[in-house]
Structure formats: C-alpha cells, structure tokens
mmCIF file with all atom_site columns, C-alpha atoms in Angstrom:
data_model
loop_
_atom_site.group_PDB
_atom_site.id
_atom_site.type_symbol
_atom_site.label_atom_id
_atom_site.label_alt_id
_atom_site.label_comp_id
_atom_site.label_asym_id
_atom_site.label_entity_id
_atom_site.label_seq_id
_atom_site.pdbx_PDB_ins_code
_atom_site.Cartn_x
_atom_site.Cartn_y
_atom_site.Cartn_z
_atom_site.occupancy
_atom_site.B_iso_or_equiv
_atom_site.pdbx_formal_charge
_atom_site.auth_seq_id
_atom_site.auth_comp_id
_atom_site.auth_asym_id
_atom_site.auth_atom_id
_atom_site.pdbx_PDB_model_num
ATOM 1   C CA . MET A 1 1   ? 61.637  100.534 101.522 1.00 0.00 ? 25  MET A CA 1
ATOM 2   C CA . ILE A 1 2   ? 61.166  97.578  103.858 1.00 0.00 ? 26  ILE A CA 1
ATOM 3   C CA . PRO A 1 3   ? 63.382  97.662  106.971 1.00 0.00 ? 27  PRO A CA 1
ATOM 4   C CA . GLY A 1 4   ? 66.414  95.431  106.464 1.00 0.00 ? 28  GLY A CA 1
ATOM 5   C CA . GLU A 1 5   ? 65.998  95.392  102.670 1.00 0.00 ? 29  GLU A CA 1
ATOM 6   C CA . LEU A 1 6   ? 69.277  95.586  100.776 1.00 0.00 ? 30  LEU A CA 1
ATOM 7   C CA . VAL A 1 7   ? 69.418  98.335  98.195  1.00 0.00 ? 31  VAL A CA 1
ATOM 8   C CA . LEU A 1 8   ? 71.501  98.469  95.036  1.00 0.00 ? 32  LEU A CA 1
ATOM 9   C CA . PRO A 1 9   ? 74.047  101.035 96.284  1.00 0.00 ? 33  PRO A CA 1
ATOM 10  C CA . PHE A 1 10  ? 75.013  98.680  99.112  1.00 0.00 ? 34  PHE A CA 1
ATOM 11  C CA . ARG A 1 11  ? 75.641  95.884  96.641  1.00 0.00 ? 35  ARG A CA 1
ATOM 12  C CA . GLU A 1 12  ? 77.639  98.282  94.482  1.00 0.00 ? 36  GLU A CA 1
ATOM 13  C CA . ASP A 1 13  ? 79.697  99.278  97.529  1.00 0.00 ? 37  ASP A CA 1
ATOM 14  C CA . ALA A 1 14  ? 80.345  95.605  98.271  1.00 0.00 ? 38  ALA A CA 1
ATOM 15  C CA . ARG A 1 15  ? 81.462  94.996  94.673  1.00 0.00 ? 39  ARG A CA 1
ATOM 16  C CA . ARG A 1 16  ? 83.622  98.109  94.768  1.00 0.00 ? 40  ARG A CA 1
ATOM 17  C CA . ARG A 1 17  ? 85.223  97.053  98.060  1.00 0.00 ? 41  ARG A CA 1
ATOM 18  C CA . GLU A 1 18  ? 85.849  93.551  96.715  1.00 0.00 ? 42  GLU A CA 1
ATOM 19  C CA . ALA A 1 19  ? 87.467  94.955  93.549  1.00 0.00 ? 43  ALA A CA 1
ATOM 20  C CA . PHE A 1 20  ? 89.624  97.231  95.684  1.00 0.00 ? 44  PHE A CA 1
ATOM 21  C CA . GLU A 1 21  ? 90.710  94.394  97.973  1.00 0.00 ? 45  GLU A CA 1
ATOM 22  C CA . GLN A 1 22  ? 91.592  92.195  94.997  1.00 0.00 ? 46  GLN A CA 1
ATOM 23  C CA . CYS A 1 23  ? 93.655  94.978  93.450  1.00 0.00 ? 47  CYS A CA 1
ATOM 24  C CA . VAL A 1 24  ? 95.506  95.635  96.712  1.00 0.00 ? 48  VAL A CA 1
ATOM 25  C CA . ALA A 1 25  ? 96.211  91.926  97.185  1.00 0.00 ? 49  ALA A CA 1
ATOM 26  C CA . ALA A 1 26  ? 97.481  91.586  93.612  1.00 0.00 ? 50  ALA A CA 1
ATOM 27  C CA . HIS A 1 27  ? 99.672  94.709  93.559  1.00 0.00 ? 51  HIS A CA 1
ATOM 28  C CA . ARG A 1 28  ? 100.683 95.460  97.173  1.00 0.00 ? 52  ARG A CA 1
ATOM 29  C CA . GLN A 1 29  ? 104.205 94.063  96.896  1.00 0.00 ? 53  GLN A CA 1
ATOM 30  C CA . ARG A 1 30  ? 104.853 95.642  93.497  1.00 0.00 ? 54  ARG A CA 1
ATOM 31  C CA . VAL A 1 31  ? 103.757 99.102  94.676  1.00 0.00 ? 55  VAL A CA 1
ATOM 32  C CA . LEU A 1 32  ? 105.777 98.850  97.897  1.00 0.00 ? 56  LEU A CA 1
ATOM 33  C CA . ARG A 1 33  ? 108.863 97.537  96.090  1.00 0.00 ? 57  ARG A CA 1
ATOM 34  C CA . THR A 1 34  ? 108.689 100.286 93.448  1.00 0.00 ? 58  THR A CA 1
ATOM 35  C CA . ALA A 1 35  ? 108.186 103.010 96.063  1.00 0.00 ? 59  ALA A CA 1
ATOM 36  C CA . TYR A 1 36  ? 111.109 101.631 98.075  1.00 0.00 ? 60  TYR A CA 1
ATOM 37  C CA . ARG A 1 37  ? 113.369 101.644 95.053  1.00 0.00 ? 61  ARG A CA 1
ATOM 38  C CA . LEU A 1 38  ? 112.359 105.209 94.250  1.00 0.00 ? 62  LEU A CA 1
ATOM 39  C CA . LEU A 1 39  ? 112.586 106.523 97.813  1.00 0.00 ? 63  LEU A CA 1
ATOM 40  C CA . GLY A 1 40  ? 115.348 104.384 99.311  1.00 0.00 ? 64  GLY A CA 1
ATOM 41  C CA . ASP A 1 41  ? 113.601 104.210 102.689 1.00 0.00 ? 65  ASP A CA 1
ATOM 42  C CA . LEU A 1 42  ? 111.200 101.482 103.791 1.00 0.00 ? 66  LEU A CA 1
ATOM 43  C CA . THR A 1 43  ? 109.122 103.692 106.091 1.00 0.00 ? 67  THR A CA 1
ATOM 44  C CA . ASP A 1 44  ? 108.684 106.308 103.371 1.00 0.00 ? 68  ASP A CA 1
ATOM 45  C CA . ALA A 1 45  ? 107.867 103.554 100.877 1.00 0.00 ? 69  ALA A CA 1
ATOM 46  C CA . GLN A 1 46  ? 105.186 102.155 103.188 1.00 0.00 ? 70  GLN A CA 1
ATOM 47  C CA . ASP A 1 47  ? 103.694 105.636 103.583 1.00 0.00 ? 71  ASP A CA 1
ATOM 48  C CA . ALA A 1 48  ? 103.784 106.131 99.817  1.00 0.00 ? 72  ALA A CA 1
ATOM 49  C CA . ALA A 1 49  ? 102.156 102.741 99.168  1.00 0.00 ? 73  ALA A CA 1
ATOM 50  C CA . GLN A 1 50  ? 99.397  103.585 101.617 1.00 0.00 ? 74  GLN A CA 1
ATOM 51  C CA . GLU A 1 51  ? 98.811  106.878 99.788  1.00 0.00 ? 75  GLU A CA 1
ATOM 52  C CA . VAL A 1 52  ? 98.748  105.049 96.427  1.00 0.00 ? 76  VAL A CA 1
ATOM 53  C CA . PHE A 1 53  ? 96.055  102.660 97.637  1.00 0.00 ? 77  PHE A CA 1
ATOM 54  C CA . LEU A 1 54  ? 94.081  105.480 99.222  1.00 0.00 ? 78  LEU A CA 1
ATOM 55  C CA . ARG A 1 55  ? 94.056  107.220 95.852  1.00 0.00 ? 79  ARG A CA 1
ATOM 56  C CA . LEU A 1 56  ? 93.097  103.932 94.211  1.00 0.00 ? 80  LEU A CA 1
ATOM 57  C CA . PHE A 1 57  ? 90.135  103.582 96.543  1.00 0.00 ? 81  PHE A CA 1
ATOM 58  C CA . LYS A 1 58  ? 88.982  107.138 95.807  1.00 0.00 ? 82  LYS A CA 1
ATOM 59  C CA . GLN A 1 59  ? 89.475  106.779 92.032  1.00 0.00 ? 83  GLN A CA 1
ATOM 60  C CA . LEU A 1 60  ? 88.481  103.132 91.540  1.00 0.00 ? 84  LEU A CA 1
ATOM 61  C CA . ASP A 1 61  ? 85.386  103.926 89.474  1.00 0.00 ? 85  ASP A CA 1
ATOM 62  C CA . ARG A 1 62  ? 87.233  106.407 87.251  1.00 0.00 ? 86  ARG A CA 1
ATOM 63  C CA . ILE A 1 63  ? 90.373  104.464 86.265  1.00 0.00 ? 87  ILE A CA 1
ATOM 64  C CA . GLU A 1 64  ? 90.559  104.002 82.530  1.00 0.00 ? 88  GLU A CA 1
ATOM 65  C CA . GLY A 1 65  ? 92.975  101.840 80.613  1.00 0.00 ? 89  GLY A CA 1
ATOM 66  C CA . ASP A 1 66  ? 95.521  99.551  82.200  1.00 0.00 ? 90  ASP A CA 1
ATOM 67  C CA . PRO A 1 67  ? 95.136  99.583  86.017  1.00 0.00 ? 91  PRO A CA 1
ATOM 68  C CA . GLN A 1 68  ? 98.730  98.407  86.470  1.00 0.00 ? 92  GLN A CA 1
ATOM 69  C CA . ALA A 1 69  ? 100.022 101.383 84.484  1.00 0.00 ? 93  ALA A CA 1
ATOM 70  C CA . TRP A 1 70  ? 97.779  103.650 86.581  1.00 0.00 ? 94  TRP A CA 1
ATOM 71  C CA . LEU A 1 71  ? 99.264  102.171 89.783  1.00 0.00 ? 95  LEU A CA 1
ATOM 72  C CA . TYR A 1 72  ? 102.819 102.674 88.545  1.00 0.00 ? 96  TYR A CA 1
ATOM 73  C CA . ARG A 1 73  ? 102.051 106.257 87.498  1.00 0.00 ? 97  ARG A CA 1
ATOM 74  C CA . VAL A 1 74  ? 100.531 107.076 90.883  1.00 0.00 ? 98  VAL A CA 1
ATOM 75  C CA . THR A 1 75  ? 103.396 105.309 92.704  1.00 0.00 ? 99  THR A CA 1
ATOM 76  C CA . VAL A 1 76  ? 105.956 107.408 90.818  1.00 0.00 ? 100 VAL A CA 1
ATOM 77  C CA . ASN A 1 77  ? 103.986 110.613 91.459  1.00 0.00 ? 101 ASN A CA 1
ATOM 78  C CA . VAL A 1 78  ? 103.430 109.904 95.161  1.00 0.00 ? 102 VAL A CA 1
ATOM 79  C CA . SER A 1 79  ? 107.101 108.959 95.578  1.00 0.00 ? 103 SER A CA 1
ATOM 80  C CA . HIS A 1 80  ? 108.079 112.194 93.855  1.00 0.00 ? 104 HIS A CA 1
ATOM 81  C CA . ASP A 1 81  ? 105.840 114.128 96.274  1.00 0.00 ? 105 ASP A CA 1
ATOM 82  C CA . HIS A 1 82  ? 107.442 112.337 99.243  1.00 0.00 ? 106 HIS A CA 1
ATOM 83  C CA . LEU A 1 83  ? 110.926 113.224 97.982  1.00 0.00 ? 107 LEU A CA 1
ATOM 84  C CA . ARG A 1 84  ? 109.997 116.885 97.692  1.00 0.00 ? 108 ARG A CA 1
ATOM 85  C CA . ARG A 1 85  ? 108.615 116.984 101.238 1.00 0.00 ? 109 ARG A CA 1
ATOM 86  C CA . ARG A 1 86  ? 111.292 114.803 102.769 1.00 0.00 ? 110 ARG A CA 1
ATOM 87  C CA . ARG A 1 87  ? 114.014 115.969 105.094 1.00 0.00 ? 111 ARG A CA 1
ATOM 88  C CA . PRO A 1 88  ? 117.587 115.444 103.891 1.00 0.00 ? 112 PRO A CA 1
ATOM 89  C CA . ALA A 1 89  ? 117.905 112.093 102.150 1.00 0.00 ? 113 ALA A CA 1
ATOM 90  C CA . ARG A 1 90  ? 118.063 109.084 104.417 1.00 0.00 ? 114 ARG A CA 1
ATOM 91  C CA . GLU A 1 91  ? 120.502 106.366 103.554 1.00 0.00 ? 115 GLU A CA 1
ATOM 92  C CA . ALA A 1 92  ? 119.054 103.078 102.324 1.00 0.00 ? 116 ALA A CA 1
ATOM 93  C CA . THR A 1 93  ? 119.760 100.143 104.596 1.00 0.00 ? 117 THR A CA 1
ATOM 94  C CA . PRO A 1 94  ? 120.319 96.558  103.525 1.00 0.00 ? 118 PRO A CA 1
ATOM 95  C CA . GLU A 1 95  ? 117.922 95.415  106.274 1.00 0.00 ? 119 GLU A CA 1
ATOM 96  C CA . ALA A 1 96  ? 115.090 97.277  104.585 1.00 0.00 ? 120 ALA A CA 1
ATOM 97  C CA . ALA A 1 97  ? 115.810 95.506  101.307 1.00 0.00 ? 121 ALA A CA 1
ATOM 98  C CA . GLY A 1 98  ? 116.010 92.115  103.015 1.00 0.00 ? 122 GLY A CA 1
ATOM 99  C CA . ASP A 1 99  ? 112.465 91.095  102.126 1.00 0.00 ? 123 ASP A CA 1
ATOM 100 C CA . TRP A 1 100 ? 113.291 90.686  98.438  1.00 0.00 ? 124 TRP A CA 1
ATOM 101 C CA . PRO A 1 101 ? 112.951 86.968  97.809  1.00 0.00 ? 125 PRO A CA 1
ATOM 102 C CA . ASP A 1 102 ? 115.888 84.777  96.843  1.00 0.00 ? 126 ASP A CA 1
ATOM 103 C CA . PRO A 1 103 ? 115.591 80.996  96.414  1.00 0.00 ? 127 PRO A CA 1
ATOM 104 C CA . ALA A 1 104 ? 117.612 79.060  99.035  1.00 0.00 ? 128 ALA A CA 1
ATOM 105 C CA . PRO A 1 105 ? 120.850 81.042  99.059  1.00 0.00 ? 129 PRO A CA 1
ATOM 106 C CA . GLY A 1 106 ? 123.838 79.962  101.129 1.00 0.00 ? 130 GLY A CA 1
ATOM 107 C CA . PRO A 1 107 ? 125.482 82.285  103.670 1.00 0.00 ? 131 PRO A CA 1
ATOM 108 C CA . PHE A 1 108 ? 128.083 83.672  101.251 1.00 0.00 ? 132 PHE A CA 1
ATOM 109 C CA . ARG A 1 109 ? 125.433 84.215  98.591  1.00 0.00 ? 133 ARG A CA 1
ATOM 110 C CA . ILE A 1 110 ? 123.248 86.034  101.136 1.00 0.00 ? 134 ILE A CA 1
ATOM 111 C CA . LEU A 1 111 ? 126.139 88.313  102.028 1.00 0.00 ? 135 LEU A CA 1
ATOM 112 C CA . GLU A 1 112 ? 126.879 88.991  98.368  1.00 0.00 ? 136 GLU A CA 1
ATOM 113 C CA . LEU A 1 113 ? 123.225 89.751  97.595  1.00 0.00 ? 137 LEU A CA 1
ATOM 114 C CA . GLU A 1 114 ? 122.895 92.075  100.582 1.00 0.00 ? 138 GLU A CA 1
ATOM 115 C CA . GLU A 1 115 ? 125.988 93.954  99.443  1.00 0.00 ? 139 GLU A CA 1
ATOM 116 C CA . ARG A 1 116 ? 124.595 94.236  95.917  1.00 0.00 ? 140 ARG A CA 1
ATOM 117 C CA . LYS A 1 117 ? 121.254 95.512  97.233  1.00 0.00 ? 141 LYS A CA 1
ATOM 118 C CA . ARG A 1 118 ? 123.014 98.082  99.378  1.00 0.00 ? 142 ARG A CA 1
ATOM 119 C CA . LEU A 1 119 ? 125.187 99.184  96.468  1.00 0.00 ? 143 LEU A CA 1
ATOM 120 C CA . LEU A 1 120 ? 122.174 99.381  94.138  1.00 0.00 ? 144 LEU A CA 1
ATOM 121 C CA . MET A 1 121 ? 120.201 101.473 96.631  1.00 0.00 ? 145 MET A CA 1
ATOM 122 C CA . GLU A 1 122 ? 123.185 103.811 97.107  1.00 0.00 ? 146 GLU A CA 1
ATOM 123 C CA . ALA A 1 123 ? 123.610 104.130 93.349  1.00 0.00 ? 147 ALA A CA 1
ATOM 124 C CA . LEU A 1 124 ? 119.891 104.754 92.772  1.00 0.00 ? 148 LEU A CA 1
ATOM 125 C CA . ALA A 1 125 ? 119.976 107.511 95.394  1.00 0.00 ? 149 ALA A CA 1
ATOM 126 C CA . LYS A 1 126 ? 122.613 109.334 93.314  1.00 0.00 ? 150 LYS A CA 1
ATOM 127 C CA . LEU A 1 127 ? 120.306 109.604 90.283  1.00 0.00 ? 151 LEU A CA 1
ATOM 128 C CA . THR A 1 128 ? 117.863 112.424 89.649  1.00 0.00 ? 152 THR A CA 1
ATOM 129 C CA . GLU A 1 129 ? 114.238 111.616 90.466  1.00 0.00 ? 153 GLU A CA 1
ATOM 130 C CA . ARG A 1 130 ? 113.325 111.237 86.792  1.00 0.00 ? 154 ARG A CA 1
ATOM 131 C CA . GLU A 1 131 ? 116.335 109.044 86.003  1.00 0.00 ? 155 GLU A CA 1
ATOM 132 C CA . ARG A 1 132 ? 115.622 106.882 89.045  1.00 0.00 ? 156 ARG A CA 1
ATOM 133 C CA . ALA A 1 133 ? 111.947 106.507 88.096  1.00 0.00 ? 157 ALA A CA 1
ATOM 134 C CA . ALA A 1 134 ? 112.800 105.620 84.494  1.00 0.00 ? 158 ALA A CA 1
ATOM 135 C CA . VAL A 1 135 ? 115.435 103.022 85.363  1.00 0.00 ? 159 VAL A CA 1
ATOM 136 C CA . VAL A 1 136 ? 113.391 101.493 88.198  1.00 0.00 ? 160 VAL A CA 1
ATOM 137 C CA . LEU A 1 137 ? 110.319 101.092 85.997  1.00 0.00 ? 161 LEU A CA 1
ATOM 138 C CA . ARG A 1 138 ? 112.211 99.825  82.948  1.00 0.00 ? 162 ARG A CA 1
ATOM 139 C CA . ASP A 1 139 ? 115.156 97.837  84.276  1.00 0.00 ? 163 ASP A CA 1
ATOM 140 C CA . ILE A 1 140 ? 114.070 96.765  87.739  1.00 0.00 ? 164 ILE A CA 1
ATOM 141 C CA . GLU A 1 141 ? 110.301 96.429  87.422  1.00 0.00 ? 165 GLU A CA 1
ATOM 142 C CA . GLY A 1 142 ? 110.683 95.125  83.864  1.00 0.00 ? 166 GLY A CA 1
ATOM 143 C CA . LEU A 1 143 ? 108.142 97.307  82.097  1.00 0.00 ? 167 LEU A CA 1
ATOM 144 C CA . ALA A 1 144 ? 108.392 97.733  78.351  1.00 0.00 ? 168 ALA A CA 1
ATOM 145 C CA . THR A 1 145 ? 110.106 100.924 77.183  1.00 0.00 ? 169 THR A CA 1
ATOM 146 C CA . ARG A 1 146 ? 106.853 102.050 75.539  1.00 0.00 ? 170 ARG A CA 1
ATOM 147 C CA . GLU A 1 147 ? 104.960 101.757 78.864  1.00 0.00 ? 171 GLU A CA 1
ATOM 148 C CA . VAL A 1 148 ? 107.323 103.921 80.911  1.00 0.00 ? 172 VAL A CA 1
ATOM 149 C CA . PRO A 1 149 ? 106.616 107.232 79.089  1.00 0.00 ? 173 PRO A CA 1
ATOM 150 C CA . GLN A 1 150 ? 102.884 106.752 79.645  1.00 0.00 ? 174 GLN A CA 1
ATOM 151 C CA . ILE A 1 151 ? 103.457 106.263 83.362  1.00 0.00 ? 175 ILE A CA 1
ATOM 152 C CA . MET A 1 152 ? 105.879 109.175 83.673  1.00 0.00 ? 176 MET A CA 1
ATOM 153 C CA . ASP A 1 153 ? 103.867 111.394 81.296  1.00 0.00 ? 177 ASP A CA 1
ATOM 154 C CA . VAL A 1 154 ? 106.850 112.244 79.091  1.00 0.00 ? 178 VAL A CA 1
ATOM 155 C CA . GLU A 1 155 ? 107.959 111.467 75.547  1.00 0.00 ? 179 GLU A CA 1
ATOM 156 C CA . GLU A 1 156 ? 109.510 108.081 74.807  1.00 0.00 ? 180 GLU A CA 1
ATOM 157 C CA . VAL A 1 157 ? 112.729 109.700 73.564  1.00 0.00 ? 181 VAL A CA 1
ATOM 158 C CA . THR A 1 158 ? 113.042 111.464 76.941  1.00 0.00 ? 182 THR A CA 1
ATOM 159 C CA . VAL A 1 159 ? 112.647 108.181 78.804  1.00 0.00 ? 183 VAL A CA 1
ATOM 160 C CA . ARG A 1 160 ? 115.192 106.458 76.575  1.00 0.00 ? 184 ARG A CA 1
ATOM 161 C CA . SER A 1 161 ? 117.636 109.276 77.276  1.00 0.00 ? 185 SER A CA 1
ATOM 162 C CA . GLN A 1 162 ? 116.987 109.158 81.027  1.00 0.00 ? 186 GLN A CA 1
ATOM 163 C CA . ILE A 1 163 ? 117.457 105.389 81.094  1.00 0.00 ? 187 ILE A CA 1
ATOM 164 C CA . SER A 1 164 ? 120.688 105.624 79.111  1.00 0.00 ? 188 SER A CA 1
ATOM 165 C CA . ILE A 1 165 ? 122.107 108.356 81.343  1.00 0.00 ? 189 ILE A CA 1
ATOM 166 C CA . ALA A 1 166 ? 120.978 106.527 84.489  1.00 0.00 ? 190 ALA A CA 1
ATOM 167 C CA . ARG A 1 167 ? 122.612 103.285 83.368  1.00 0.00 ? 191 ARG A CA 1
ATOM 168 C CA . LEU A 1 168 ? 125.894 105.081 82.724  1.00 0.00 ? 192 LEU A CA 1
ATOM 169 C CA . LYS A 1 169 ? 125.760 106.761 86.143  1.00 0.00 ? 193 LYS A CA 1
ATOM 170 C CA . LEU A 1 170 ? 124.897 103.473 87.863  1.00 0.00 ? 194 LEU A CA 1
ATOM 171 C CA . ALA A 1 171 ? 127.744 101.638 86.136  1.00 0.00 ? 195 ALA A CA 1
ATOM 172 C CA . LYS A 1 172 ? 130.212 104.392 87.010  1.00 0.00 ? 196 LYS A CA 1
ATOM 173 C CA . TYR A 1 173 ? 129.094 104.389 90.649  1.00 0.00 ? 197 TYR A CA 1
ATOM 174 C CA . VAL A 1 174 ? 129.338 100.593 90.947  1.00 0.00 ? 198 VAL A CA 1
ATOM 175 C CA . ARG A 1 175 ? 132.756 100.451 89.217  1.00 0.00 ? 199 ARG A CA 1
ATOM 176 C CA . ALA A 1 176 ? 134.102 103.113 91.584  1.00 0.00 ? 200 ALA A CA 1
ATOM 177 C CA . ARG A 1 177 ? 133.049 101.032 94.598  1.00 0.00 ? 201 ARG A CA 1
ATOM 178 C CA . MET A 1 178 ? 134.241 97.620  93.491  1.00 0.00 ? 202 MET A CA 1
#
C-alpha cells in the first residue's frame, strides 16, 4: 500500500458514518419525544435517546426491515430498562414538555396547552409500562395498530387490549381532574 492511499474500509466507514448521521438527524426529535412520553422525565429521555443512537451506531449494518420500526422498538426497550433501574418515579414537569411545537398560540392558549401537557404526562405516568408504550406509539406517535405489536414484540390482540385499557384509564384520570 502506498502511504496516504485511501483503502476501501475507510470509504465504508465514511459511508457508514454518513448514514448514521442522516438517521440521527431525521429521527432525533421523534426518539427523544417518544422516550420522554414513556419516561416522563426529560433528563432520562435524553439519556435513553443517547443509548438508542449508540445502539443504532453499533447495529447499523445489521438492521433489517423498517429502520423507523427498529428505532421505535429500541426506544421502547431502552425506556423500559431505564424505568426498571430508575429511582422512585419523578414527576413530569410542564417545562420539560415545553419544546413541543405549537403554531403562534396566544397567552391563554399557551397556558391551556401547558396544563394539558402536564395532565397528559401525569396520566401517562399512572399507566403500566406496556399500556404507556402501546398508547404512546399508537395514539401519540401515530403509528398504525399493526406496527405497534412488531415494535413491542407482542400479539396485535394484546396491543389492542392494552390501548383500550390505557385509553379508559387516561379518560378516567383526566375526568377526575377537570
């Protein structure tokens, strides 16, 4: 090899790094938002998102199928791991949810939205981990019902049941606080 000559593995590493960077740029907010909704704490969500992208970097060459579904699956699993290791549950704060975009709201609308976010985060915290994951992926992230079981690695009927139960619990919680 001639000194300074570029070899194929270097070019492959550059392509791999570029693919990784594009994936992070395209999905960073979605992963962080999903982790936050599952964990209820921005710091934990940031840690979880970092772990998700670390796993992505390590597994980039081995991901098969839909990469978005893979990211959701890993986000749910990493969030689940964080919940198991976590100290007693921390309360979600409206400040942490403040980066969710809203087009030109007035001051009363901002107050109303902040209250709704706080109430939603409180209600989500009352669900079981599986119920929270199912309802976040289906109702908040907007995935199709058939995609959620693949991400959670359960049967579709189980996900439908978890979503139904979670919706009832959420509605009951919100009604009790309004």
